[in-house]
Tab-separated table of C-alpha atoms and ligand atoms in Angstrom:
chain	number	residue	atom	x	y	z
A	1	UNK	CA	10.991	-33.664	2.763
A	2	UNK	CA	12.660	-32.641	5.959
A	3	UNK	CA	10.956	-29.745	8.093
A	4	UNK	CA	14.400	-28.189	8.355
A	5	UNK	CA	14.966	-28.192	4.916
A	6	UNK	CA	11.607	-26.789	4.598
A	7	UNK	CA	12.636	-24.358	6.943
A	8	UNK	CA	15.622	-22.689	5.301
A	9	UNK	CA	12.883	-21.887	2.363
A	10	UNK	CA	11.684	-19.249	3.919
A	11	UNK	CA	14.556	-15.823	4.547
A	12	UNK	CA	12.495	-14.405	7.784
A	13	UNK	CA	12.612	-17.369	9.786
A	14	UNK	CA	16.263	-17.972	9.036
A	15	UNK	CA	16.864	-14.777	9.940
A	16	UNK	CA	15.813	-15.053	12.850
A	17	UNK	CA	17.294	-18.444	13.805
A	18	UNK	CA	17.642	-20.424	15.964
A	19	UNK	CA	16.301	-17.487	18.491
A	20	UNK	CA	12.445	-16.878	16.964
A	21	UNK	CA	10.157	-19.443	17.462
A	22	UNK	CA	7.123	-18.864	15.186
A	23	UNK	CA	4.107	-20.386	16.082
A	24	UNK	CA	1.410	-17.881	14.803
A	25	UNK	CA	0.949	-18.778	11.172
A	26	UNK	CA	-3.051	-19.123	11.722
A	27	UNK	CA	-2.666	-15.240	11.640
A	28	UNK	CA	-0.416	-14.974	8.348
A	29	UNK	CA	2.376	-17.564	7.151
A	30	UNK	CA	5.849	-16.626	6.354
A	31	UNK	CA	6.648	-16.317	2.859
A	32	UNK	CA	9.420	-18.907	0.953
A	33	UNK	CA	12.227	-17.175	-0.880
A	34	UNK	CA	10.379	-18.241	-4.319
A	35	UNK	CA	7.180	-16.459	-3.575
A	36	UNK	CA	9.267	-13.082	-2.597
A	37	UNK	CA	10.999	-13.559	-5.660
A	38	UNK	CA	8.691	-13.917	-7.921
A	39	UNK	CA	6.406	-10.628	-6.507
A	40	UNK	CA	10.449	-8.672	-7.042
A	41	UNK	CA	10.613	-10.519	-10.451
A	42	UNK	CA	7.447	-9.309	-11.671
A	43	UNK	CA	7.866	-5.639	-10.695
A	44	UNK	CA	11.787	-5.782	-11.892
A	45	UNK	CA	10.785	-7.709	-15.750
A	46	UNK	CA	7.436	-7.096	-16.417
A	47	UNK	CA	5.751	-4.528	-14.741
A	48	UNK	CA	2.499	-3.624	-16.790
A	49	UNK	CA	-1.257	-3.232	-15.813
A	50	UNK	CA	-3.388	-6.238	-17.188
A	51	UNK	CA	-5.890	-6.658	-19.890
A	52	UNK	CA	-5.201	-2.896	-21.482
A	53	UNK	CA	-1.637	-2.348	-23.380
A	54	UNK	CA	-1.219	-3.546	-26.170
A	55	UNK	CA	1.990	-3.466	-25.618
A	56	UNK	CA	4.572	-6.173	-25.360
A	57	UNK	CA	5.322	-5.675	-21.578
A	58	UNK	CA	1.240	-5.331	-20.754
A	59	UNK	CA	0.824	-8.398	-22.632
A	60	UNK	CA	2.945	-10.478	-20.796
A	61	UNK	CA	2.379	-9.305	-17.826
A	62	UNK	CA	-1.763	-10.344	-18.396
A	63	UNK	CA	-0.402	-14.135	-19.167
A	64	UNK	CA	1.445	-14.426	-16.271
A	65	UNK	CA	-2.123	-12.899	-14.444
A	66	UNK	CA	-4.019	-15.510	-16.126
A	67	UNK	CA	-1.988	-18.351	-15.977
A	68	UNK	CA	-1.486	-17.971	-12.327
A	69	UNK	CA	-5.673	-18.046	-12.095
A	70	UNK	CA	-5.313	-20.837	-13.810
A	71	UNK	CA	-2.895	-22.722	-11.281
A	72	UNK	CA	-5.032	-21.383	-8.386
A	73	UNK	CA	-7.936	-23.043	-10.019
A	74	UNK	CA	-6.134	-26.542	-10.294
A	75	UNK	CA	-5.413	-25.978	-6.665
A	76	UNK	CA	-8.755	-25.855	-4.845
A	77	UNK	CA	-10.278	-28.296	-7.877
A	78	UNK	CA	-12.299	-24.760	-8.861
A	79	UNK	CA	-14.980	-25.415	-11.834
A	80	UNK	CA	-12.893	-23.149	-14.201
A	81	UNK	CA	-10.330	-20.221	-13.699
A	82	UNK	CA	-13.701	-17.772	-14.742
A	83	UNK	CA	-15.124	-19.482	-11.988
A	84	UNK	CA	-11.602	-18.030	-9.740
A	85	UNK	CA	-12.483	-14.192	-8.896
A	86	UNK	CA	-9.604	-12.481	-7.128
A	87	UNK	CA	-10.248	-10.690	-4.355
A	88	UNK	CA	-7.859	-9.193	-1.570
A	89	UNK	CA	-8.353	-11.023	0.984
A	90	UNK	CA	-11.197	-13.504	2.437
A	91	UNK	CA	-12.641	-10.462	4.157
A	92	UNK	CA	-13.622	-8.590	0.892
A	93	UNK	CA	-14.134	-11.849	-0.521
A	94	UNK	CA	-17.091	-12.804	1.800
A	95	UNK	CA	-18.116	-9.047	1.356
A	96	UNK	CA	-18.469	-9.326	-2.547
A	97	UNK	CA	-20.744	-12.398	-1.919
A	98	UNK	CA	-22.533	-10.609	1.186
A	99	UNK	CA	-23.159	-7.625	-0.877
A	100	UNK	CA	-23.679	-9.553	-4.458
A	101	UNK	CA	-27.103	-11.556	-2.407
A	102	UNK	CA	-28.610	-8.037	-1.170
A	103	UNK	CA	-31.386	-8.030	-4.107
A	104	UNK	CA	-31.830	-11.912	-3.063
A	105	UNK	CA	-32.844	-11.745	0.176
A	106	UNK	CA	-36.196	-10.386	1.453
A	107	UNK	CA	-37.430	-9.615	5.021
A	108	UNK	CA	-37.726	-12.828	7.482
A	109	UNK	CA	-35.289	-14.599	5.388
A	110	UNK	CA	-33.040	-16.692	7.356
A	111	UNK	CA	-29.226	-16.487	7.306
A	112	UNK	CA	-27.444	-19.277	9.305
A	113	UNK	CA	-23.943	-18.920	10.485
A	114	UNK	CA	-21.396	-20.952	12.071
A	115	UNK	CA	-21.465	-20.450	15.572
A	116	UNK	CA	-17.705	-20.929	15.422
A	117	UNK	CA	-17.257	-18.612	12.363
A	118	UNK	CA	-14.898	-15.269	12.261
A	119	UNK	CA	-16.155	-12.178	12.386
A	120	UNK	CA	-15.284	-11.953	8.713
A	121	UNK	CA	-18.198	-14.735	7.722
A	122	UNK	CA	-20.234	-12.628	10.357
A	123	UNK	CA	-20.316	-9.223	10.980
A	124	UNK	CA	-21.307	-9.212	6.328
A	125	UNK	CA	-24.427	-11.224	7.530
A	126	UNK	CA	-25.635	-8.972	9.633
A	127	UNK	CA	-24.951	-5.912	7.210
A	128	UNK	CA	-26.924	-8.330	5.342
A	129	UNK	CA	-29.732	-8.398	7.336
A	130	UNK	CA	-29.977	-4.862	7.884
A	131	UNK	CA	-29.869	-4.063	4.475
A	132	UNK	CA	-32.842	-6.939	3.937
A	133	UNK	CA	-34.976	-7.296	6.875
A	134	UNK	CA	-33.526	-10.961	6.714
A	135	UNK	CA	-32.353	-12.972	10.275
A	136	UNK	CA	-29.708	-13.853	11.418
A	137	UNK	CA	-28.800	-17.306	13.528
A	138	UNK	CA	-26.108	-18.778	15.070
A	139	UNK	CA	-25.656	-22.193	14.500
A	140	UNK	CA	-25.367	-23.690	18.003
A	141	UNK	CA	-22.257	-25.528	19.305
A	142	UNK	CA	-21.169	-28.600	21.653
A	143	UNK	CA	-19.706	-27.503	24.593
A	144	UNK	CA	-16.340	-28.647	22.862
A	145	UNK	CA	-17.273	-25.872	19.686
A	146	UNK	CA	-17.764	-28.215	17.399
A	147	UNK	CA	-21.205	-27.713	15.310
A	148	UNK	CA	-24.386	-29.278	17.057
A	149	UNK	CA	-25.498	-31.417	14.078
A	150	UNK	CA	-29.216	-32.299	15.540
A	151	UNK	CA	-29.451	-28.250	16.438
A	152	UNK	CA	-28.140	-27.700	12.782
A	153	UNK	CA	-30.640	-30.112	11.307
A	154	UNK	CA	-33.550	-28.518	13.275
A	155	UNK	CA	-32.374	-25.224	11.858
A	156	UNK	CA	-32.467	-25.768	8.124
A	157	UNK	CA	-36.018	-26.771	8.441
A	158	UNK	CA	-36.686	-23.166	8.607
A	159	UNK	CA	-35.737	-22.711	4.916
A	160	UNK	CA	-32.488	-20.511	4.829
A	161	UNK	CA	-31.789	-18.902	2.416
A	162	UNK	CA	-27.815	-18.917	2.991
A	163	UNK	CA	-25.649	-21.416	5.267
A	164	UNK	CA	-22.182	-20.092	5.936
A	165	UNK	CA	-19.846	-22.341	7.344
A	166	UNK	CA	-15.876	-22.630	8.424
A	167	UNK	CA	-13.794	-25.073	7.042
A	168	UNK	CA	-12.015	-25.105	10.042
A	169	UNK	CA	-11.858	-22.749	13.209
A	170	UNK	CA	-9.253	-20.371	13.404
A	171	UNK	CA	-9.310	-20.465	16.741
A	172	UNK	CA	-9.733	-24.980	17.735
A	173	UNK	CA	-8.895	-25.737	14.205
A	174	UNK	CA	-11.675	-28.049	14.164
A	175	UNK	CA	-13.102	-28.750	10.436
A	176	UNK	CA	-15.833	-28.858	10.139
A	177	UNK	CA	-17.784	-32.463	8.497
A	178	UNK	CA	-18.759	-30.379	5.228
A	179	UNK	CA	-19.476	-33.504	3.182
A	180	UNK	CA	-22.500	-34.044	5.409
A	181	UNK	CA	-23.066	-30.575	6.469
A	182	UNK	CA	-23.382	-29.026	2.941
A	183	UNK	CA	-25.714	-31.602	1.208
A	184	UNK	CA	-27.990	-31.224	4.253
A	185	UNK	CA	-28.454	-27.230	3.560
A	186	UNK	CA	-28.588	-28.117	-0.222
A	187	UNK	CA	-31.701	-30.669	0.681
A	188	UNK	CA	-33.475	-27.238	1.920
A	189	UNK	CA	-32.210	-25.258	-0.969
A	190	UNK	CA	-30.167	-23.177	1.079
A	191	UNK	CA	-26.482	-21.570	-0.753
A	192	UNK	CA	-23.512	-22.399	0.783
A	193	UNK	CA	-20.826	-20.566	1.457
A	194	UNK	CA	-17.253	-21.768	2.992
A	195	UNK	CA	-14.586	-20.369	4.893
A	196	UNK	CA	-11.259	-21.780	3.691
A	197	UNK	CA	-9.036	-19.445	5.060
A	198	UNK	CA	-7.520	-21.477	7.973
A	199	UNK	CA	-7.963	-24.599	5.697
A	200	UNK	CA	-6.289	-24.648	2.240
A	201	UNK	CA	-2.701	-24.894	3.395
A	202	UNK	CA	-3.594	-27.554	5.638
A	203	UNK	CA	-5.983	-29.562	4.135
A	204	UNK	CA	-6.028	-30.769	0.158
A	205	UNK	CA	-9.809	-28.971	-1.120
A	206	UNK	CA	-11.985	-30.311	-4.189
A	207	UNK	CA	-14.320	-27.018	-4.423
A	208	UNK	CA	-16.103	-28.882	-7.138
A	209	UNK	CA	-16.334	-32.309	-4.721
A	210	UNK	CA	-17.511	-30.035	-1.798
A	211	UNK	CA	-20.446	-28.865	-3.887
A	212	UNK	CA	-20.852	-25.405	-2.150
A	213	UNK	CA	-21.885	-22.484	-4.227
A	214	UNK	CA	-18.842	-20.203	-2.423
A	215	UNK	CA	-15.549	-20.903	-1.125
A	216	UNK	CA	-13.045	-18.086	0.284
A	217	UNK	CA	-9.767	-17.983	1.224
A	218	UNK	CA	-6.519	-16.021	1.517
A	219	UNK	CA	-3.180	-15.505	-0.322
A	220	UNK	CA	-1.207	-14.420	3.151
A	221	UNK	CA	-2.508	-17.625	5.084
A	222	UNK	CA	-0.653	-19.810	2.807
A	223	UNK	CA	2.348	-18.632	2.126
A	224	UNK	CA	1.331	-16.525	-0.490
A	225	UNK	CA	1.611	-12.017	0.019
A	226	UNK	CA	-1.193	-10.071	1.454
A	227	UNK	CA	-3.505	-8.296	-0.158
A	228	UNK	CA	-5.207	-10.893	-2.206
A	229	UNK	CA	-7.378	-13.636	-1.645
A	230	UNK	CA	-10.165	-15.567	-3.752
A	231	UNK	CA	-13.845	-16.517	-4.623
A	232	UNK	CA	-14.622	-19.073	-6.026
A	233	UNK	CA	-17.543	-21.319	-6.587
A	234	UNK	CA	-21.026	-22.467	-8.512
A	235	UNK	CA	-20.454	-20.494	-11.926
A	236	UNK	CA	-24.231	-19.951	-11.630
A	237	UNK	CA	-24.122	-18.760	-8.223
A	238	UNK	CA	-21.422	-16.054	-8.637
A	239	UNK	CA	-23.061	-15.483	-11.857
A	240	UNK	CA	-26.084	-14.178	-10.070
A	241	UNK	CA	-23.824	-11.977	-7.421
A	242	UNK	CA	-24.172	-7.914	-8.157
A	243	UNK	CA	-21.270	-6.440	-8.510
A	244	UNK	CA	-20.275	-4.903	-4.809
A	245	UNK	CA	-17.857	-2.838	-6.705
A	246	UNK	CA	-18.344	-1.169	-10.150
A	247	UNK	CA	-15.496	0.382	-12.321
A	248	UNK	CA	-13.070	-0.013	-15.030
A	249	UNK	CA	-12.134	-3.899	-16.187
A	250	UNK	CA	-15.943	-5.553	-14.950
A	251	UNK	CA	-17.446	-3.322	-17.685
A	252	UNK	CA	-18.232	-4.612	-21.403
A	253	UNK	CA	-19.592	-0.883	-22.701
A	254	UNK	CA	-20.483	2.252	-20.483
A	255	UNK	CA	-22.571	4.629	-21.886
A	256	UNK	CA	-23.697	8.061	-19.411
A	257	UNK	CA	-27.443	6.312	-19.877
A	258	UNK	CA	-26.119	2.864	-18.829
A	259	UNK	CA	-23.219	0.359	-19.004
A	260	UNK	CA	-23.563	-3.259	-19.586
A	261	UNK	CA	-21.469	-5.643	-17.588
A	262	UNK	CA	-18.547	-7.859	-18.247
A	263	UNK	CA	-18.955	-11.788	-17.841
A	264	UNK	CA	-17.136	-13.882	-15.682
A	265	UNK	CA	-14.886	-13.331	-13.390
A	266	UNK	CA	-14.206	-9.786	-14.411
A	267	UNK	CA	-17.802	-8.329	-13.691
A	268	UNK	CA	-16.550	-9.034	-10.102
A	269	UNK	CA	-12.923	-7.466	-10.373
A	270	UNK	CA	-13.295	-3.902	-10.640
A	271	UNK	CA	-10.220	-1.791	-11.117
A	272	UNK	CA	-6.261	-2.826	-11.210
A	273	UNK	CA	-6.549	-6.290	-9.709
A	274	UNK	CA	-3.476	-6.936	-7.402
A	275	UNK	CA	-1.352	-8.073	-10.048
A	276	UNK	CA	2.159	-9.051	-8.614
A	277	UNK	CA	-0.244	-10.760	-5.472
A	278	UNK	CA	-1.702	-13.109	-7.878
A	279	UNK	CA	1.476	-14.105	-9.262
A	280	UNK	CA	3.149	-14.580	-5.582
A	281	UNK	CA	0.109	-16.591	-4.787
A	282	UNK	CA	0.850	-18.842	-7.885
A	283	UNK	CA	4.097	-19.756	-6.261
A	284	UNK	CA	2.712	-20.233	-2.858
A	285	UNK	CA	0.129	-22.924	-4.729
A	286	UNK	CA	4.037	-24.160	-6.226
A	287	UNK	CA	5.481	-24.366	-3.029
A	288	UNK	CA	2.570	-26.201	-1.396
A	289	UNK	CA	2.635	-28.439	-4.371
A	290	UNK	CA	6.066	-29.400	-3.458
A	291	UNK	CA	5.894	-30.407	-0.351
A	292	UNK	CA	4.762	-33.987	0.856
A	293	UNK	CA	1.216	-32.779	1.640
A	294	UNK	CA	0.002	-35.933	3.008
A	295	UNK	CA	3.748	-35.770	5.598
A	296	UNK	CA	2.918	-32.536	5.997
A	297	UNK	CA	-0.357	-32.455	7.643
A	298	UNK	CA	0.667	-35.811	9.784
A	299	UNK	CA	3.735	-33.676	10.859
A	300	UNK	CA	1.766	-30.849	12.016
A	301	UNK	CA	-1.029	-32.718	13.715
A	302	UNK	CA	1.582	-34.591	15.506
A	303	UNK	CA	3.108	-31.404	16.476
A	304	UNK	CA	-0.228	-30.519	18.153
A	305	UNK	CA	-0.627	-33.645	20.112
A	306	UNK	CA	2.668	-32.983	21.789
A	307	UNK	CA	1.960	-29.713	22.473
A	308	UNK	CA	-1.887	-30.459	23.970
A	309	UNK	CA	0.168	-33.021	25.810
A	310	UNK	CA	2.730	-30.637	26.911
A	311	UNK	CA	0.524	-28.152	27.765
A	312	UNK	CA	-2.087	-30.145	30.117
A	313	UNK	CA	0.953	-31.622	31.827
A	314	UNK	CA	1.600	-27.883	32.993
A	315	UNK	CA	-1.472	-27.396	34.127
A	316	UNK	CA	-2.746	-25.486	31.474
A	317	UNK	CA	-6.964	-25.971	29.864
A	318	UNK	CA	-6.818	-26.512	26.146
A	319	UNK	CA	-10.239	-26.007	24.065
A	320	UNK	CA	-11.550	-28.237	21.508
A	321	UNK	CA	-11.888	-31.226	20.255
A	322	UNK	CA	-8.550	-33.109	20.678
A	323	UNK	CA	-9.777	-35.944	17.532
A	324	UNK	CA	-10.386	-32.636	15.161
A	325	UNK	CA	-7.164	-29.981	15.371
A	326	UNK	CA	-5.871	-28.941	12.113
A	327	UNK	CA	-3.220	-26.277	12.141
A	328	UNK	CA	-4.141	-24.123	15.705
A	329	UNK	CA	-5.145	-24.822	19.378
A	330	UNK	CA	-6.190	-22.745	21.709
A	331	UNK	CA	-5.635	-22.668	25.483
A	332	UNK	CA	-5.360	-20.735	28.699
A	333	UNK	CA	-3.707	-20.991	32.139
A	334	UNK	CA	-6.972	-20.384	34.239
A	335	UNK	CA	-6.965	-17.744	36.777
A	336	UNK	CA	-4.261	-15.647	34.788
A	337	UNK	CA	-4.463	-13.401	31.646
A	338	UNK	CA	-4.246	-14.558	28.502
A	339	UNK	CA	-2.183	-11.889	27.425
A	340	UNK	CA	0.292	-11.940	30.144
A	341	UNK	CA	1.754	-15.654	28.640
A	342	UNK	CA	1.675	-14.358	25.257
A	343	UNK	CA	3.879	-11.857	27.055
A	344	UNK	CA	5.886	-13.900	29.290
A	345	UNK	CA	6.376	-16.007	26.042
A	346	UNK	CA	7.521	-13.118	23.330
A	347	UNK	CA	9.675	-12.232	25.974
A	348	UNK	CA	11.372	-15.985	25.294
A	349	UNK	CA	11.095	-15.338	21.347
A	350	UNK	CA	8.187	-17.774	20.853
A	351	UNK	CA	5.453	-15.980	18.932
A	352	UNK	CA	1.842	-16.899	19.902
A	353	UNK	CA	-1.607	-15.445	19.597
A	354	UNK	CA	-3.480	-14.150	22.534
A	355	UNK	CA	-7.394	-12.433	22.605
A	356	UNK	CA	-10.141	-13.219	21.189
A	357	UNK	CA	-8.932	-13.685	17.397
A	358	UNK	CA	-12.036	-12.071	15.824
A	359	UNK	CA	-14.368	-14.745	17.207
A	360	UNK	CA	-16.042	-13.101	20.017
A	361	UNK	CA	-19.258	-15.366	19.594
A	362	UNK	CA	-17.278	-18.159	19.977
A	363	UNK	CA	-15.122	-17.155	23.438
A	364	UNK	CA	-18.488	-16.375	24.942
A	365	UNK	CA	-19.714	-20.013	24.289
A	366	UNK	CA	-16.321	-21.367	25.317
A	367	UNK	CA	-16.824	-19.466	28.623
A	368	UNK	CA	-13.937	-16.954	28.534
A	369	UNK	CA	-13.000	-13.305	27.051
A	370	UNK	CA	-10.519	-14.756	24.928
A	371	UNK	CA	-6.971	-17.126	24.754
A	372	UNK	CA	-3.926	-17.759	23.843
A	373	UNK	CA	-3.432	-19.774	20.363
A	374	UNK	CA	-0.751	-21.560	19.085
A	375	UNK	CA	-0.647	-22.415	15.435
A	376	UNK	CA	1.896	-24.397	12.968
A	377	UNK	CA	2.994	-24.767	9.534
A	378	UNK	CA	4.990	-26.940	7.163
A	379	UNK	CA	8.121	-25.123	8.167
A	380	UNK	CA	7.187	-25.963	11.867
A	381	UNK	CA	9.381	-28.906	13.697
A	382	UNK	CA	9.110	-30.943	16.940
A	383	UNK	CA	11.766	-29.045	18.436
A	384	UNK	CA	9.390	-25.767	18.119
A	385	UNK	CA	6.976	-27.089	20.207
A	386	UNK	CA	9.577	-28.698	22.685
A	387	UNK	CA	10.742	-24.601	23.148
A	388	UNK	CA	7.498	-23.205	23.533
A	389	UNK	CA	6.450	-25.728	26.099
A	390	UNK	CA	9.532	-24.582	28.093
A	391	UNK	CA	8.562	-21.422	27.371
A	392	UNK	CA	5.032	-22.017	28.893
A	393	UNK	CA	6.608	-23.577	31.848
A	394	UNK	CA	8.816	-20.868	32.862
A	395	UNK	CA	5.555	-18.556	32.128
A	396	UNK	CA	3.656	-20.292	34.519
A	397	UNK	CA	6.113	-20.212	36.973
A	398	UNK	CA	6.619	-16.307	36.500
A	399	UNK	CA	2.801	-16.016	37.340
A	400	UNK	CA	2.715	-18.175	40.520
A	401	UNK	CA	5.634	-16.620	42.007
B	1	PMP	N1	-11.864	-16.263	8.243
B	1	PMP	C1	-11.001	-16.943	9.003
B	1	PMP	C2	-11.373	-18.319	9.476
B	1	PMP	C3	-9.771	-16.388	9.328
B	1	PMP	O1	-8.907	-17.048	10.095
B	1	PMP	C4	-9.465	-15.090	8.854
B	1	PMP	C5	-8.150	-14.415	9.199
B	1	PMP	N2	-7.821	-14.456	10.544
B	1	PMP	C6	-10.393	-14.428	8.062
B	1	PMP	C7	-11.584	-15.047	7.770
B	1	PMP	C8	-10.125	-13.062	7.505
B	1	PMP	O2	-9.082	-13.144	6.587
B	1	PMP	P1	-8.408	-11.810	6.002
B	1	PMP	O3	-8.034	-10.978	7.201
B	1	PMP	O4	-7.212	-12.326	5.264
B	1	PMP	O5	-9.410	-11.154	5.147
């Protein structure tokens, strides 16, 4: 399938064509016509909360809840759709497993984290370790930020308790080698826990073949709407998560002395779940399923190439490992501002990223207070990149002058 064809799926972009050049989908994707319509559809035809009514309208609208579970399931390879908890976003997602492991952990137990990760797979960690009296380490990085696998290996023999890893960087777009890095924390009995939220629309994931107890990821970053995202996982390991939140739908009976929990996966769902999300989401997995996945990916790592290329023939550093860059790279012009190209750029219609992207850990190792970032998507097409390397050029010039 054609990227321009791919293209005039999605009503923002070709609204704003040929002009806007969108190359900042590692912050949210746009959205295809069949995922919009499907959120209208669902508030237009069957509008209803889930698993209450009895009534015709509720009923339906808790099949098309469930059966779009169900296709999210398929989609990551989850063990079961009670094994898919829906969350809003990867944030709250890595919260609810954070929070779940409080009466786990006890003092000088060791949490390791990616030194690459977000401050999403972070910042719960050390709320964690507050809470606990448990530690906290970085795992350390090649100068490139990709994980040091001899500093990661003389980690784990400390014992963690917890390893939580990206699936790829938001910010190099480096994945990470899971397939050795998770049966290595396994060997010390550590859990695992995966960031997948700059990886599932670029890279086909087996949760099951992965073998990690959590995996995270969000709707918005894959052409699906905000405001919902997903945990999945070991059923025994989100089996023994608390509840972080406690309310209507995760409850089986409530009495004033005490209530008794639900099973799987509404224990961990409390309240209206974001219904016409889910469903949206369902059609993002559709839409993904569509495309050429295998074309896809080649497309878009070939669109990075040019661009690195482009980009260090200006003049201009680019971080990471050049062998490893799924969906985002991330560069700077030294001596000038990262946020004065992202500038110079919007200026010529090309969206970027500039600052630090939530990884402050990781711009400290990579020596700088933060960069620019260019990401891409299916809908993405050599002649973006050709624009936003013009773009860059006349930037650069701007700042020289
Ligand atoms: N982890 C990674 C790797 C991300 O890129 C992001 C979003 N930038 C998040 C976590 C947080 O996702 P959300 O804001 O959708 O909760």
């Amino acid at each position: 399938m054609a990227e321009p064809f791919i293209k005039s799926q999605f009503p923002a972009l070709m609204e704003h064509s040929p002009e806007l050049i969108y190359l900042d989908s590692a912050a949210t994707t746009q959205k295809p016509a069949a995922v919009l319509e499907a959120v209208q559809a669902f508030y237009l035809h069957s509008n209803a909360n889930v698993h209450r009514g009895a009534h015709a309208l509720s009923i339906k609208a808790t099949s098309a809840y469930e059966r779009a579970r169900a296709q999210i399931a398929q989609f990551v390879d989850a063990e079961s759709p009670e094994s898919v908890i829906i969350c809003y976003g990867t944030t709250h997602a890595i919260n609810t497993v954070a929070h779940g492991l409080t009466h786990q952990l006890s003092p000088g137990d060791i949490i390791l984290v990616d030194g690459a990760a977000h401050h999403a797979n972070i910042v719960p960690w050390q709320q964690l370790a507050k809470r606990t009296g448990a530690e906290l380490y970085p795992i350390p990085l090649l100068k490139n930020g990709s994980i040091d696998l001899p500093a990661y290996q003389a980690l784990l023999q400390r014992g963690p308790k917890l390893v939580s890893l990206n699936h790829v960087s938001n910010v190099l777009g480096h994945a990470n080698p899971l397939d050795v890095l998770i049966p290595l924390a396994k060997t010390v009995g550590a859990l695992t826990l995966v960031d997948g939220a700059q990886a599932v629309a670029h890279l086909p994931v087996s949760v099951r073949s992965l073998g990690c107890d959590y995996y995270v990821f969000s709707g918005h970053k894959m052409y699906g709407p905000t405001g919902v995202g997903i945990l999945t996982g070991k059923r025994q390991s989100l089996e023994q998560l608390e509840p972080m939140m406690s309310g209507g739908e995760m409850i089986k009976t409530v009495r004033f002395e005490h209530s008794e929990f639900a099973g799987l996966p509404n224990r961990l769902e409390a309240g209206t779940p974001p219904i016409a999300q889910v469903i949206g989401l369902a059609k993002a997995v559709e839409f993904i399923q569509s495309l050429d996945r295998q074309a896809v990916a080649e497309m878009e790592q070939s669109m990075l190439r040019k661009a690195r290329a482009g980009l260090q023939q200006l003049g201009y550093f680019v971080y990471g490992d050049p062998g490893n860059c799924h969906g985002a790279l991330a560069f700077n012009l030294l001596g000038e501002h990262h946020q004065d190209i992202g500038t110079l750029l919007d200026q010529q219609q090309v969206a970027i990223r500039c600052g630090y992207h939530c990884a402050m850990p990781l711009m400290e190792h990579l020596g700088t207070k933060g960069s620019c970032r260019l990401s891409v998507a299916a809908y993405n097409t050599p002649n973006d990149i050709d624009r936003a390397i013009e773009a860059l050029a006349i930037a650069k010039d701007m700042l020289s002058e």
